Coordinates of C-alpha atoms in Angstrom, one line a residue:
X282 CA -23.6 71.4 -10.0
X283 CA -20.7 69.5 -9.5
X284 CA -20.8 66.7 -6.6
X285 CA -18.2 66.6 -4.3
X286 CA -18.9 71.0 -3.2
X287 CA -18.7 72.1 1.2
X288 CA -19.9 74.6 1.5
X289 CA -21.8 77.3 3.8
X290 CA -24.0 79.2 4.9
X291 CA -21.5 83.1 5.9
X292 CA -18.2 84.2 7.0
X293 CA -18.8 84.8 10.5
X294 CA -19.5 82.0 13.1
X295 CA -23.0 83.4 14.0
X296 CA -24.9 82.0 11.0
X297 CA -21.9 79.9 9.9
X298 CA -22.9 76.3 8.9
X299 CA -21.2 72.9 8.9
X300 CA -20.1 71.5 5.3
X301 CA -21.7 69.2 2.7
X302 CA -22.5 68.0 0.0
X303 CA -24.1 70.4 -1.7
X304 CA -25.7 66.9 -4.6
X305 CA -29.8 67.9 -3.6
X306 CA -31.4 65.0 -1.5
X307 CA -34.7 63.6 -2.2
X308 CA -36.8 65.3 -0.6
X309 CA -39.6 67.3 -1.5
X310 CA -37.4 70.5 -1.2
X311 CA -36.0 70.1 -3.7
X312 CA -38.4 67.7 -6.3
X313 CA -42.0 68.9 -4.5
X314 CA -41.0 72.4 -5.8
X315 CA -40.2 74.3 -9.2
X316 CA -37.2 75.5 -8.8
X317 CA -36.3 79.2 -9.4
X318 CA -40.3 80.3 -11.0
X319 CA -42.7 81.1 -7.7
X320 CA -46.4 80.4 -8.6
X321 CA -46.7 83.7 -7.1
X322 CA -46.6 86.9 -9.1
X323 CA -47.7 90.0 -8.0
X324 CA -48.8 92.4 -10.0
X325 CA -46.6 95.9 -7.9
X326 CA -49.5 98.1 -9.4
X327 CA -51.4 96.5 -6.6
X328 CA -49.6 97.1 -3.5
X329 CA -49.6 98.9 -1.1
X330 CA -48.4 100.3 2.1
X331 CA -48.3 101.1 5.2
X332 CA -50.3 104.4 4.9
X333 CA -52.0 102.3 1.7
X334 CA -50.9 104.8 -0.3
X335 CA -49.6 103.0 -4.0
X336 CA -46.1 101.3 -5.5
X337 CA -45.9 101.0 -8.9
X338 CA -42.2 99.4 -8.7
X339 CA -39.4 97.5 -6.1
X340 CA -36.7 99.3 -4.6
X341 CA -33.9 97.0 -5.7
X342 CA -30.8 98.8 -5.1
X343 CA -28.8 98.4 -2.5
X344 CA -27.3 101.9 -1.9
X345 CA -23.3 100.8 -1.2
X346 CA -21.8 103.9 -2.3
X347 CA -23.3 106.4 1.0
X348 CA -21.5 103.6 3.5
X349 CA -18.7 104.6 5.7
X350 CA -16.3 102.6 5.6
X351 CA -16.0 99.2 8.6
X352 CA -13.8 100.1 11.7
X353 CA -10.7 97.6 11.9
X354 CA -8.5 97.0 13.7
X355 CA -5.6 100.8 12.5
X356 CA -8.5 102.9 13.6
X357 CA -9.5 104.6 16.4
X358 CA -12.2 104.8 18.7
X359 CA -15.3 107.6 18.9
X360 CA -15.6 109.6 21.5
X361 CA -17.7 106.9 24.0
X362 CA -20.4 107.6 26.5
X363 CA -20.2 111.6 24.7
X364 CA -23.8 111.4 24.9
X365 CA -24.3 110.8 21.8
X366 CA -26.2 107.6 20.3
X367 CA -24.1 104.8 17.6
X368 CA -25.3 101.9 16.6
X369 CA -21.9 99.2 15.9
X370 CA -23.3 97.2 13.6
X371 CA -21.0 94.9 10.4
X372 CA -22.8 95.3 7.2
X373 CA -22.5 91.8 6.7
X374 CA -24.1 91.0 9.8
X375 CA -27.8 89.9 9.5
X376 CA -28.1 90.1 13.1
X377 CA -26.7 93.8 12.9
X378 CA -29.4 94.1 9.7
X379 CA -32.0 93.5 11.7
X380 CA -31.1 96.9 14.5
X381 CA -30.2 98.7 11.2
X382 CA -33.2 98.1 9.9
X383 CA -35.9 99.8 12.5
X384 CA -32.7 102.5 13.3
X385 CA -34.2 103.3 9.4
X386 CA -37.5 102.5 10.1
X387 CA -38.2 105.3 12.9
X388 CA -36.0 107.9 11.0
X389 CA -33.8 108.1 13.6
X390 CA -30.3 108.1 10.7
X391 CA -29.9 112.0 12.4
X392 CA -30.9 110.6 16.4
X393 CA -28.5 107.3 16.2
X394 CA -25.1 107.0 14.8
X395 CA -24.3 104.4 13.1
X396 CA -20.3 102.9 13.3
X397 CA -20.5 100.0 11.2
X398 CA -17.0 97.6 13.2
X399 CA -14.9 95.3 11.1
X400 CA -15.4 91.9 11.9
X401 CA -12.5 90.2 10.4
X402 CA -10.1 92.8 11.9
X403 CA -11.8 93.6 14.8
X404 CA -10.4 97.3 17.0
X405 CA -9.4 96.2 20.1
X406 CA -11.1 99.2 22.0
X407 CA -14.3 97.7 20.4
X408 CA -14.7 94.6 23.1
X409 CA -12.8 97.0 26.0
X410 CA -14.2 100.1 25.7
X411 CA -17.8 99.2 24.1
X412 CA -18.6 95.5 24.2
X413 CA -17.1 93.5 26.4
X414 CA -19.3 90.1 24.4
X415 CA -17.4 92.2 20.7
X416 CA -20.2 91.3 18.6
X417 CA -22.6 93.4 16.6
X418 CA -25.4 94.6 17.1
X419 CA -24.3 97.2 19.8
X420 CA -26.1 100.2 21.2
X421 CA -24.7 103.2 22.8
X422 CA -27.7 105.4 24.8
X423 CA -27.8 106.9 27.3
X424 CA -24.3 106.1 28.9
X425 CA -23.9 102.5 28.5
X426 CA -25.0 99.5 25.4
X427 CA -27.3 97.1 25.0
X428 CA -27.1 93.8 23.3
X429 CA -28.0 90.4 20.9
X430 CA -30.3 91.9 18.5
X431 CA -33.7 90.9 19.7
X432 CA -33.0 93.4 22.9
X433 CA -32.4 95.9 20.2
X434 CA -34.8 96.7 18.3
X435 CA -37.3 96.1 21.3
X436 CA -35.3 98.8 22.8
X437 CA -35.3 101.0 20.0
X438 CA -38.4 100.6 19.2
X439 CA -40.0 101.3 22.2
X440 CA -36.9 104.4 24.0
X441 CA -36.9 106.4 20.1
X442 CA -40.0 108.4 18.1
X443 CA -41.0 107.5 15.3
X444 CA -43.3 104.1 13.4
X445 CA -44.5 101.5 16.1
X446 CA -43.3 98.4 15.8
X447 CA -45.2 96.8 17.8
X448 CA -48.6 95.1 18.0
X449 CA -51.1 97.1 18.5
X450 CA -53.7 94.0 20.3
X451 CA -53.5 91.5 22.8
X452 CA -54.1 89.0 19.8
X453 CA -51.2 90.3 18.3
X454 CA -48.4 90.9 21.0
X455 CA -48.7 87.0 21.5
X456 CA -48.3 86.2 18.1
X457 CA -45.7 87.6 17.6
X458 CA -44.9 87.1 21.0
X459 CA -44.9 82.6 19.7
X460 CA -43.0 84.0 16.2
X461 CA -40.2 85.2 17.8
X462 CA -39.2 82.8 20.1
X463 CA -39.3 81.1 16.7
X464 CA -37.0 82.9 15.0
X465 CA -33.6 80.4 15.8
X466 CA -35.4 76.9 15.8
X467 CA -36.5 78.4 12.1
X468 CA -32.8 78.9 12.0
X469 CA -31.8 75.6 13.2
X470 CA -34.4 73.7 11.1
X471 CA -32.9 75.8 7.8
X472 CA -29.1 75.0 8.9
X473 CA -30.2 71.7 9.5
X474 CA -31.2 70.8 6.2
X475 CA -27.8 72.8 4.6
X476 CA -25.9 70.6 6.3
X477 CA -27.6 67.8 5.1
X478 CA -28.6 66.6 8.7
X479 CA -32.4 66.7 7.8
X480 CA -33.0 67.2 4.0
X481 CA -36.8 68.3 5.9
X482 CA -36.3 69.5 8.7
X483 CA -36.2 72.8 6.2
X484 CA -39.2 72.0 4.6
X485 CA -40.9 72.7 8.0
X486 CA -39.3 75.6 8.7
X487 CA -40.6 77.2 5.0
X488 CA -44.6 76.3 5.7
X489 CA -44.7 77.8 9.7
X490 CA -44.0 80.6 7.8
X491 CA -46.0 80.9 5.0
X492 CA -49.3 79.2 7.5
X493 CA -47.8 82.9 10.3
X494 CA -47.9 84.8 7.1
X495 CA -51.9 83.9 6.3
X496 CA -53.0 84.9 10.0
X497 CA -53.7 88.2 9.1
X498 CA -53.3 88.3 4.9
X499 CA -53.8 91.3 1.9
X500 CA -56.1 91.9 2.0
X501 CA -58.3 91.0 3.9
X502 CA -56.0 93.2 5.8
X503 CA -55.3 96.5 4.7
X504 CA -51.5 97.2 5.1
X505 CA -49.3 95.0 3.4
X506 CA -48.5 91.4 4.1
X507 CA -46.8 91.5 6.8
X508 CA -46.8 88.5 10.1
X509 CA -48.7 91.4 12.1
X510 CA -50.6 93.3 8.8
X511 CA -48.6 96.4 8.6
X512 CA -44.6 95.8 9.2
X513 CA -43.8 95.1 12.7
X514 CA -40.6 93.8 15.5
X515 CA -41.5 90.1 13.7
X516 CA -40.8 90.9 9.8
X517 CA -37.4 92.3 11.4
X518 CA -36.8 89.8 13.2
X519 CA -37.0 87.4 10.0
X520 CA -36.4 89.1 7.6
X521 CA -32.5 88.7 6.7
X522 CA -31.9 85.3 7.5
X523 CA -34.6 85.0 5.4
X524 CA -33.7 86.5 2.7
X525 CA -30.5 85.1 2.6
X526 CA -31.6 81.5 2.6
X527 CA -33.6 82.3 -0.8
X528 CA -29.9 83.7 -2.2
X529 CA -28.0 80.1 -0.8
X530 CA -30.9 77.7 -2.3
X531 CA -31.8 79.0 -4.9
X532 CA -27.7 79.7 -6.1
X533 CA -26.7 76.3 -4.2
X534 CA -28.8 73.4 -4.8
X535 CA -31.2 74.8 -7.8
X536 CA -34.5 75.3 -4.9
X537 CA -37.1 78.6 -5.1
X538 CA -38.2 78.8 -1.2
X539 CA -41.2 80.2 -2.5
X540 CA -42.3 78.8 -4.8
X541 CA -45.6 76.7 -3.6
X542 CA -45.5 79.1 -1.0
X543 CA -47.2 82.5 -1.9
X544 CA -47.8 84.8 1.0
X545 CA -44.0 84.4 1.7
X546 CA -43.7 84.9 -2.2
X547 CA -45.2 88.5 -2.0
X548 CA -43.8 89.7 1.5
X549 CA -40.4 89.2 -0.2
X550 CA -41.2 91.3 -2.6
X551 CA -42.8 93.5 -1.0
X552 CA -40.0 93.7 1.4
X553 CA -37.8 94.4 -1.9
X554 CA -40.2 97.8 -2.2
X555 CA -38.9 98.8 1.2
X556 CA -35.9 101.2 1.2
X557 CA -35.7 101.4 5.0
X558 CA -34.8 97.6 4.4
X559 CA -33.1 97.1 1.2
X560 CA -31.6 100.4 2.3
X561 CA -28.9 98.0 4.7
X562 CA -29.0 94.8 1.6
X563 CA -25.6 93.5 1.2
X564 CA -25.6 93.4 -2.8
X565 CA -26.9 89.3 -3.6
X566 CA -24.3 88.4 -6.0
X567 CA -21.3 90.0 -2.8
X568 CA -23.3 87.2 -0.7
X569 CA -22.8 84.1 -3.7
X570 CA -19.6 85.2 -4.4
X571 CA -18.9 85.0 -0.7
X572 CA -19.8 82.5 -0.2
X573 CA -18.5 80.2 -3.2
X574 CA -14.9 81.4 -2.0
X575 CA -15.4 80.2 0.7
X576 CA -16.9 76.9 -0.8
X577 CA -14.1 76.2 -3.1
X578 CA -11.1 76.7 0.0
X579 CA -13.4 74.1 2.4
X580 CA -13.3 72.2 -0.6
X581 CA -10.1 72.0 -0.7
X582 CA -7.9 68.7 0.1

C-alpha cells in the first residue's frame, strides 16, 4: 500500500468515514493478527441450518441479474397508499439491507414489493409523498410508513407471517436488547480506527462481537453459530456492516478481522450459505472499486 491515500468507507453519508492516511498504524489489530487468512477453517459439510438440514457448500453468488433498476428523479411514482405493501431500499445501503434481509427470510417476496431508490439522484416524490425523512429503508403498510432500519425489521417480524426473528426466551431477549443497543457504538468504534482517531477501538469492537457469538455457541446449541443460537434480528442488525468492514479492512489495511476470532469467522461463513442473505449482498468487487474510486478522488489536491 502506498502512503498518503485518503479513504472513506462508502459513498452514502450514513456510513461515510473521515479521510485518513491508510498506512497501517501500530495496533494489535494490524500486527497481532494474521492478514487475509483466518485461523478457523470450518468444513461446510458439517454445517447445519436452523432446522438441522445439512449444507454442503456456500452460496456466494450475488443475485443481481433479477434486480429491477433503481428509481431516480426521472421515474414516475408508484400509486402510494393504494393498499399495497412496499419496502423502499437502496441496493448499496446497509441500513436498507437489514429490512430487505428480514423480508426475504420471512418469505415475504410476494407480499412486500421491493422499490429500490437511487440515493444519488432521488426522486422528489419520495420525500414529498412517501417518507419526509427522505431516507431508506421505509416500509409502506396499512396506509402508514415506518422508517429507521431497526424499527422496520422489528415491525416486519411482528406484523407478517413467516419464521420468527424474535428471541425465544426472556434471557435471550435481554441479550438481544444489549446487542442491538450496541450496534451504533460498534460502527463508531470501527470507524474511529479507520479514521486514525483510535487505533485500538476496532479491536475492542470486534472482540466484543467474538465474545457475544460464543454465548450460544454451536454445536452445544444446535441451529448454527448465530448470536441467539438461531438466526434472529441481531444477526440482521450486524451483518451488513460487518460484511463491509470485513472487505474494507482486508483490501485497504491488509487485515483479516476474523483471524484469531473463530466465532466471527464461522458466523460469516454460515451467513454466506444463506440465500436469504446472499440475495441482498452487493458485489464485493463493486464495493471495493467504488471505495477506491472515492479514495482516489479525495486524495487529489
